[in-house]
Structure formats: structure tokens, C-alpha cells
Amino acid sequence: MISYIGKRMIAVIPIVLFATLVTFALIHISPVDPAEAYLTAAHIYPTPEILEQKRHEFGLDQPLLTQYMQTLQRISRLDFGTSYLTNKPVWDEVKVRLPATAELALSSMLLSIVVSIPLGVLAAIRKNGWIDMLSRGVSYVGASIPQFWLGYLLIFFFSVRLDLLPVEGRGTWQHLVLPTLTLSFVLIALYTRLLRSSVLEQLQETYVQYARTRGIRERIIMLKHVLKIAIAPLITGMGMNLGKLLTGTIIVEQVFSWPGFGRYFVEAIFNRDIPVIQCYVFLAACLFIVCNLLVDLVHLYMDPRISAKGRAER
Amino acid sequence: MSVRHRKTTTLMLVAILLLSVILGCAKQEDTPASTSMNGAANEKSITLSWPRDIGTMNPHVYNPSQLFAQSMIYEPLVSYKQGGKLEPALAESWTISKDGKTYTFKLRKGVKFSDGTPFNAAIVKKNFDAIMKNDKTHSWLGVVGVLDKTEVVDDSTFRLTLKEPYYPVLQDLSVVRPFRFLGEAGFPDDGDTSKGIKKPVGTGPWMLDEYKQDEYATFKRNPNYWGTAPKVDKIIVKIIPDSETRVMAFEKGDLDLIYGEGVISLDAFKQLRDTDKYVTKLSDPVGTRSLLLNSSNPKLSDLRVRLALQHGFNKQAMVEGVTSGLEEKADTVLSKNYPYTNVDLQPVGYDVEKSKALLDEAGWKLPAGGTVREKDGQQLDFELIFDKTDPIQKAMAETIQAEWGELGVKVNLTGLELTVQIKRLRSNQFDLYFWYNYGAPYDPHSFINVIAKKSFGISEVLSALPMKKNLDQQVHEALSSTDETKRQELYASILKTLQEQSAIVPISYIKKTAVYQKKITNFVFPANRDENPFDGIEIGK
């Protein structure tokens, strides 16, 4: 098992390197020169001399390979340069904003788990019953409604009409409610359907029939046997979505004026704040890789046959 | 421990960890925002929203500091008022030498910075020197290019000497940045403000009170302010990036005022106006939305083609349709509320028949059965580039495409990112382009400056006009002339030439919008496009 984990960890290195290479390449093939982007963001008119000066300052007059190596060195020290817009180190700016985004992502993840597990299981047990219909409705709406629109709807009803919750901002638990609902709605839709079908699949298995003939109570069969296996695809889904959530809060942060990482990134895109974009893409790549690894490790933990298989193959 | 138990314990630990993280994050119930924003009951405050964080409040640098907020804290020597009138601000009076090269300012006495330190000629010079240390950064502003030296004559007299006469010095000094004054305590140790300041200390009516990046900023009255103190005690600025959210926060009553350019959609503005629950206002024109017809393109170098294109679309209908009538049809490139621009010019009206006749006359004929005019085997087609994130530009581009299509002119639309669009303008790689002038206090002198000065893109657009050299000469004379009458004549001549040549086609005058709750009174748009309207605002019952 340890060697499996070790192997997976080593495999992360080339993927991260590839991510840095792609980011580096994307910035260099973009039609806008980073030095010009800097000056535009700072509202400075790009005269040829000042462009030249900035290009030299940013090392853009160096050969591409040197530039890439320097980028790698800097990234390894978590130095993503200075934001063109604020003139502050990017990593410092990101560090301040990450907790807000993490808070939103985790609360959404938690809410989606709390709602979708019972809903998915009940929908499978009471197939075609009203709860199944409800879960189908939720999934249908959740999968098709654009997040920003759902955000507006929630603000309109709960804040403007009913005056129950704040429209925007962060600070109290009330501020967390609407953005969490907005973000988790699509997850609930996804997880409920996933769990429903995987529970239904397991219910067809012979071990369930065997358990039933042994006279084990239905609830015990469900909790101790079926759910344990049926939950595996859900864990995969959640793992993949955690990365997506941490990077995908952009729209929700924008709508609810949530002072997080996503909103910072949107502003960076509009201003071509390249160091920030580079940092964001790099972190997003790392997050996805780590989440992927975590999912695999959880699977390994739940089903030791995976590592046994690995050993057998060796 | 059995395997099962071990698993359960681990899972529980993970759950507890997850919960504690969330609770830890959420346990910030009483932030300064929530306590201060409710405030003391008797305190008069106004809450408004702004799309972006107010920034570092450094008076000498640009992005990300927001102009309206900088203008709350820092003041100019000379203030720009309605109709281009220049009024004393930190300078009580000034004299200009006969040759137009020396400006002597008598500074207002008894002015103090918000920290109580005195405002005097020495601090004025210190600010000027800090700004001029980075003159390349400010080269867009005319006065920076001609400034020769700064002197402290005595404690309350400050003198500027120019390399050559340049009449808009006072206008340039009235803009929000960079020529405004930071107190001694705000200067960094090495005096180089371009890298940052210690704290925002100004002489203005407001001072920064509380600030949380990306969330809010509150300003309170400066107790040391020399002028009439503002009527309200506090201005709270909430940072709300999304315009729809802003409107909903306003409807809920969380905001008292929404003001600015493009801060809410025109639809939302109309909808709020129609409810009759709020007060809505439109400012005088702050800029002109124009279409550049690049005369360096051989097809557009023909005056008849340019005129035909201007005659060939219904501006009035377009402005009403696309901007819901919230922008005003423009007949001249500069509106008449700037100095020197109240000139009688002949509008180029909507006239399809005239347009067709002009195109025929220029040799662009419709081939039998064809829909696009041709000449010498070439089609009459153009590329119109626009900012793809701007819904108004997009809608206008589509309307123009349809209307000119009827005339037999083919328009290809290319939506670009703003930075790429600006790059294409500066490198003169376009046929048709949406362009805006700068507004007050920059215009009309900045406008005529870009007509003559290369690399902004506008001079290149006009490059094929037969009288371009003469135009450049007139611009130079107007900017350096010390004779008011002559300057007016030169402006009139320049504007007349541009109107007749039709290479910059005015479409509409852009206006600022304001929506506020009925309790607010005395709201007046500032004459300076970038300043704030807060000083006169009152709160009724």
C-alpha cells in the first residue's frame, strides 16, 4: 500500500510540470504582450521606451527556456510574482482570499452530502414514489439551471421579498446561506441521481437476496451492506468536485460579492493580470491532482483489493 | 481495534475536522462591517456600492485605486466646475506670465491635512517632485511633458516653470490623479510614492475610516477640512461587483445610492425609474460614443464614402433602441458643455438616398443581381471591431451592419477582448472602431492632442485627410497659444474640419446615471467626470 501511494505521489510531479508548461505556453501565445498588459492594467500609456523598460524588468527579453526555468524556480518557492493591478505579491493576495473560498466550498460540500445521501437512498427504495419524483425534479432543475440565475432568484425571494437574509457580503452565518444553497444545488442534483442508481444496482445483487433470505432486516441490509458499496461512485464524484468547487466558486462569488479567490481571478482576467492568472491555473491544476489522489486513496482504503491487485501485477 | 472500528473512528475524525474548519471560518459574527454599518442611530450616513475595491488610496498612482475615492481624500490646486470654469481650490489665486511659461500659485492659508499638519508650498513641491520622478508613467498628461521646474517661493507661494507654453496646465492640474497632495506622514521613507504610501493623508473633506479589501470602505468627515463640511457624517462604500446584485441590494434598502457610468444596466435603470419609488437622474454628456472610419484604408480615404456611411444609418433610432433613450443622439464629436466647443456645426443627418447617391458618385456601384457594391473588381466591405463584453457596442455594431447592408456595404463584425481591441487601434489595424473621448476636465484639449499626436491611434485614422498637416499645425498652435480669442478660433476651425471630414462619426452622448432613495436630497453630478458627488448630499426625513 505504501509503495502504491509512493508511486502515485511520484506520478504527480510530471503532471504538475506539464501544468506549468501549459500555463507558460498559453501566456506566451496570447496576442497581448505581458508588459503591455501590465501598463494597460496600471492605466499607463505604453510608450515604446516604457514598454522596453518593463519587458526588461519582467525578463521578457530573455530566451523562452530561461524564462520558463525562472518561472519554475519561482513557483517552487511559491513566488508567483507581483500582481500587475495591486503591485502586491500574488501569493499574499491569494492567501488572504483562500479561506473565504474554502469556507464556501466546504459548506456546500457538506450541505450536498447531508441532503443527497438520504434523498438518493430514499429515492431508490421508494422507486417511482413521490420522493423519487421529487428527487428527479430536483436533479432536473439542478442540472439545468444556470448558477448565476439561481443566485439571483434566491436573492430576490429570500432577501428582497422576504427580507430574511443579506443580499451580499461575508461575515455572519446568514451571509453563508444563499451562496451555499446556490453552489450545492447542482451537487445535490448530481449526487442524488448517482446514489439512486448505484443503490438500485446493488439491490439487484445476489448478496442482498441472500441477506433477505437470512431474515436480516431491510434497514440493516441497506446501512451495513448496500450503502457501503453504493457510496463508492459518490466518493469519486465528491473528490472530483472538491477541486471544481474550490475553483468553480467564481460565479457565485461574483453574484454574492463573496470576497474570495474566484472573484479575484475574474478581475485578473479582465485586467490581464498575468501573474494572478498563472497562479490560479497552477493552483487549480494542483488541486485537481491532489483531489484525484485523495479519491484514489479513499478507494484504496475502502477496497484493499485495489492495492492487492497492484501487488499481484508486480 | 478491529478494522471496522478503525474505519469508523477515522471517518468520524475526518468529519469533526471538516466541521471545525467550517465553524472556524464562519465564526466571525461581528465584523467591523456589521457593527459600523448599522452605526450609531443619530449618525447620518449614506451607503452606496462600487463595482471594485477602492484600492490603495495612493494619490499618485492609477489602478486599482478608484478615482471617486481618491477625489474624496485628496484635493487639487485648481478645481474644475460646470462649463469648464476653473475655481480656486488649494490655490487661492494664480498668475500666468505673459509668455505663458510661468505659473505662480498663491496657496490657501490655514489649510491642514487630516492629521493636523500644515499644507504649504514645501509639501506641494514634495508632491510634484514625487510625481515627476516617475514622469514616464504620467506622460499621457500634457503638463508632464512640458514641466521644467518647481519652486517654493515662500511658505504660501509655489511656482511652476514650463519648457514651452501650454495653455491647459490648470485643467491638467485639476484632474484627480496624479497632481493631488499627500501629507508628510503618508510619504514612504525614500519619498518614492510610486511604490506605495504609508497612509492616506489628504486635505479633502473626507478621510478613510475603516477598510476591508474587497468588502467595504467607510469614509468619515475630515475634522480639519478648510471648506464647508459635508452634510452627512459618513459614506459607506460596499464593494459589489455584480450589477444585478447591486440593484437587488438597492431594492432591499441596503443601499441608498447607485451612481456612476455603466454601474447598472440601462434596463435596470429604466425599471427602477418606472417604479416611481426612487429618484433617478441622468447627467449632462460626459463623453461621446463615436465610430472611427479609418481614412488610411484606401476605400475610406474617399470623403464621399465616409459621408455616405454617416448619412446611411439612423442614429436616433439606434440610440433609442439600443440604449433605451438613456444616451442622447450626437451630432458633433464633442458635446457643447466643454470650453471652446460651443461652435455652430452642420450636422450630417440621416439620408439614405443621399448616401446611395454619394456611393454611386464615388464609383461604388451595385452589380446586377448583387447585394454588395463593387469598384474595379473590389467589394465595398469593412471590418468593424468591437469589445465583445460590451452589450451596447455589440448591438450597435449589428444595427450598423444591417443598415449599411441595405446600402450595399458589407460589414464584417469582429468581437474582441478590450486589450486586443486597444492594441489594434494603436497599431492602426482596423477599418471601423468604437471610440470615446475623455470627458471633462480632459477635453477638449486632450481630444485635439490625440488628433495631432501619433501612437494613440486617432492621428493615424485621420492620416489620409488632405488637410492633416494643417490640422496638426492648428492643434499645436491652439495648445500653446496664450491668446484666448485666437484659441477659440483655432478650436472652431479644427472642429469644423473634423465635422466636414466625417472620419470620426459621433453616435451618442454617454451620461452618468444615479438612482437613489427618496430620503436623499441635493444630489448633483460633479462637473469633473472622475470626482465624487458626496459633499453636498443631504438626508431628509
PDB file of N, CA and C in Angstrom, chain A residues 266-301:
ATOM      1  N   VAL A 266     -11.487  36.644 -11.481  1.00  0.00           N
ATOM      2  CA  VAL A 266     -12.282  37.284 -12.545  1.00  0.00           C
ATOM      3  C   VAL A 266     -11.701  38.661 -12.859  1.00  0.00           C
ATOM      4  N   GLU A 267     -11.390  39.401 -11.807  1.00  0.00           N
ATOM      5  CA  GLU A 267     -10.835  40.730 -12.032  1.00  0.00           C
ATOM      6  C   GLU A 267      -9.484  40.620 -12.746  1.00  0.00           C
ATOM      7  N   ALA A 268      -8.726  39.592 -12.378  1.00  0.00           N
ATOM      8  CA  ALA A 268      -7.418  39.389 -13.012  1.00  0.00           C
ATOM      9  C   ALA A 268      -7.582  39.130 -14.514  1.00  0.00           C
ATOM     10  N   ILE A 269      -8.607  38.364 -14.868  1.00  0.00           N
ATOM     11  CA  ILE A 269      -8.813  38.065 -16.289  1.00  0.00           C
ATOM     12  C   ILE A 269      -9.147  39.351 -17.042  1.00  0.00           C
ATOM     13  N   PHE A 270     -10.059  40.144 -16.477  1.00  0.00           N
ATOM     14  CA  PHE A 270     -10.459  41.366 -17.164  1.00  0.00           C
ATOM     15  C   PHE A 270      -9.286  42.336 -17.331  1.00  0.00           C
ATOM     16  N   ASN A 271      -8.354  42.300 -16.385  1.00  0.00           N
ATOM     17  CA  ASN A 271      -7.226  43.217 -16.459  1.00  0.00           C
ATOM     18  C   ASN A 271      -5.971  42.566 -17.013  1.00  0.00           C
ATOM     19  N   ARG A 272      -6.094  41.309 -17.438  1.00  0.00           N
ATOM     20  CA  ARG A 272      -4.928  40.587 -17.943  1.00  0.00           C
ATOM     21  C   ARG A 272      -3.800  40.591 -16.918  1.00  0.00           C
ATOM     22  N   ASP A 273      -4.160  40.376 -15.683  1.00  0.00           N
ATOM     23  CA  ASP A 273      -3.178  40.348 -14.615  1.00  0.00           C
ATOM     24  C   ASP A 273      -2.512  38.969 -14.645  1.00  0.00           C
ATOM     25  N   ILE A 274      -1.506  38.852 -15.499  1.00  0.00           N
ATOM     26  CA  ILE A 274      -0.949  37.542 -15.827  1.00  0.00           C
ATOM     27  C   ILE A 274      -0.369  36.774 -14.629  1.00  0.00           C
ATOM     28  N   PRO A 275       0.373  37.403 -13.728  1.00  0.00           N
ATOM     29  CA  PRO A 275       0.865  36.618 -12.587  1.00  0.00           C
ATOM     30  C   PRO A 275      -0.273  35.957 -11.802  1.00  0.00           C
ATOM     31  N   VAL A 276      -1.391  36.663 -11.673  1.00  0.00           N
ATOM     32  CA  VAL A 276      -2.523  36.092 -10.930  1.00  0.00           C
ATOM     33  C   VAL A 276      -3.118  34.922 -11.716  1.00  0.00           C
ATOM     34  N   ILE A 277      -3.266  35.107 -13.021  1.00  0.00           N
ATOM     35  CA  ILE A 277      -3.831  34.040 -13.846  1.00  0.00           C
ATOM     36  C   ILE A 277      -2.934  32.804 -13.760  1.00  0.00           C
ATOM     37  N   GLN A 278      -1.641  33.032 -13.833  1.00  0.00           N
ATOM     38  CA  GLN A 278      -0.687  31.935 -13.766  1.00  0.00           C
ATOM     39  C   GLN A 278      -0.809  31.188 -12.432  1.00  0.00           C
ATOM     40  N   CYS A 279      -0.900  31.940 -11.363  1.00  0.00           N
ATOM     41  CA  CYS A 279      -1.021  31.349 -10.039  1.00  0.00           C
ATOM     42  C   CYS A 279      -2.312  30.532  -9.942  1.00  0.00           C
ATOM     43  N   TYR A 280      -3.391  31.116 -10.467  1.00  0.00           N
ATOM     44  CA  TYR A 280      -4.691  30.454 -10.378  1.00  0.00           C
ATOM     45  C   TYR A 280      -4.679  29.124 -11.136  1.00  0.00           C
ATOM     46  N   VAL A 281      -4.171  29.173 -12.372  1.00  0.00           N
ATOM     47  CA  VAL A 281      -4.167  27.955 -13.185  1.00  0.00           C
ATOM     48  C   VAL A 281      -3.298  26.893 -12.522  1.00  0.00           C
ATOM     49  N   PHE A 282      -2.168  27.324 -12.001  1.00  0.00           N
ATOM     50  CA  PHE A 282      -1.265  26.378 -11.344  1.00  0.00           C
ATOM     51  C   PHE A 282      -1.935  25.754 -10.116  1.00  0.00           C
ATOM     52  N   LEU A 283      -2.513  26.586  -9.295  1.00  0.00           N
ATOM     53  CA  LEU A 283      -3.164  26.064  -8.087  1.00  0.00           C
ATOM     54  C   LEU A 283      -4.329  25.152  -8.440  1.00  0.00           C
ATOM     55  N   ALA A 284      -5.092  25.548  -9.472  1.00  0.00           N
ATOM     56  CA  ALA A 284      -6.225  24.723  -9.884  1.00  0.00           C
ATOM     57  C   ALA A 284      -5.728  23.353 -10.323  1.00  0.00           C
ATOM     58  N   ALA A 285      -4.654  23.331 -11.106  1.00  0.00           N
ATOM     59  CA  ALA A 285      -4.110  22.055 -11.568  1.00  0.00           C
ATOM     60  C   ALA A 285      -3.692  21.206 -10.369  1.00  0.00           C
ATOM     61  N   CYS A 286      -2.987  21.820  -9.426  1.00  0.00           N
ATOM     62  CA  CYS A 286      -2.544  21.083  -8.236  1.00  0.00           C
ATOM     63  C   CYS A 286      -3.730  20.546  -7.443  1.00  0.00           C
ATOM     64  N   LEU A 287      -4.749  21.384  -7.303  1.00  0.00           N
ATOM     65  CA  LEU A 287      -5.932  20.971  -6.552  1.00  0.00           C
ATOM     66  C   LEU A 287      -6.577  19.744  -7.180  1.00  0.00           C
ATOM     67  N   PHE A 288      -6.716  19.776  -8.486  1.00  0.00           N
ATOM     68  CA  PHE A 288      -7.338  18.648  -9.169  1.00  0.00           C
ATOM     69  C   PHE A 288      -6.500  17.383  -8.983  1.00  0.00           C
ATOM     70  N   ILE A 289      -5.188  17.552  -9.073  1.00  0.00           N
ATOM     71  CA  ILE A 289      -4.317  16.391  -8.935  1.00  0.00           C
ATOM     72  C   ILE A 289      -4.433  15.819  -7.518  1.00  0.00           C
ATOM     73  N   VAL A 290      -4.400  16.705  -6.541  1.00  0.00           N
ATOM     74  CA  VAL A 290      -4.468  16.260  -5.147  1.00  0.00           C
ATOM     75  C   VAL A 290      -5.819  15.587  -4.859  1.00  0.00           C
ATOM     76  N   CYS A 291      -6.894  16.209  -5.380  1.00  0.00           N
ATOM     77  CA  CYS A 291      -8.223  15.634  -5.142  1.00  0.00           C
ATOM     78  C   CYS A 291      -8.323  14.252  -5.775  1.00  0.00           C
ATOM     79  N   ASN A 292      -7.768  14.139  -6.955  1.00  0.00           N
ATOM     80  CA  ASN A 292      -7.772  12.866  -7.652  1.00  0.00           C
ATOM     81  C   ASN A 292      -7.051  11.797  -6.835  1.00  0.00           C
ATOM     82  N   LEU A 293      -5.909  12.203  -6.308  1.00  0.00           N
ATOM     83  CA  LEU A 293      -5.101  11.303  -5.499  1.00  0.00           C
ATOM     84  C   LEU A 293      -5.858  10.887  -4.245  1.00  0.00           C
ATOM     85  N   LEU A 294      -6.500  11.884  -3.625  1.00  0.00           N
ATOM     86  CA  LEU A 294      -7.259  11.603  -2.402  1.00  0.00           C
ATOM     87  C   LEU A 294      -8.365  10.592  -2.665  1.00  0.00           C
ATOM     88  N   VAL A 295      -9.066  10.778  -3.779  1.00  0.00           N
ATOM     89  CA  VAL A 295     -10.144   9.856  -4.132  1.00  0.00           C
ATOM     90  C   VAL A 295      -9.601   8.438  -4.253  1.00  0.00           C
ATOM     91  N   ASP A 296      -8.482   8.332  -4.945  1.00  0.00           N
ATOM     92  CA  ASP A 296      -7.906   7.004  -5.142  1.00  0.00           C
ATOM     93  C   ASP A 296      -7.507   6.381  -3.814  1.00  0.00           C
ATOM     94  N   LEU A 297      -6.965   7.218  -2.926  1.00  0.00           N
ATOM     95  CA  LEU A 297      -6.539   6.693  -1.634  1.00  0.00           C
ATOM     96  C   LEU A 297      -7.737   6.265  -0.790  1.00  0.00           C
ATOM     97  N   VAL A 298      -8.795   7.032  -0.865  1.00  0.00           N
ATOM     98  CA  VAL A 298     -10.006   6.648  -0.117  1.00  0.00           C
ATOM     99  C   VAL A 298     -10.550   5.327  -0.655  1.00  0.00           C
ATOM    100  N   HIS A 299     -10.529   5.197  -1.979  1.00  0.00           N
ATOM    101  CA  HIS A 299     -10.973   3.940  -2.589  1.00  0.00           C
ATOM    102  C   HIS A 299     -10.124   2.770  -2.120  1.00  0.00           C
ATOM    103  N   LEU A 300      -8.848   3.045  -2.068  1.00  0.00           N
ATOM    104  CA  LEU A 300      -7.899   2.016  -1.648  1.00  0.00           C
ATOM    105  C   LEU A 300      -8.198   1.593  -0.221  1.00  0.00           C
ATOM    106  N   TYR A 301      -8.522   2.575   0.589  1.00  0.00           N
ATOM    107  CA  TYR A 301      -8.815   2.341   1.986  1.00  0.00           C
ATOM    108  C   TYR A 301     -10.090   1.526   2.128  1.00  0.00           C
TER     109      TYR A 301
END
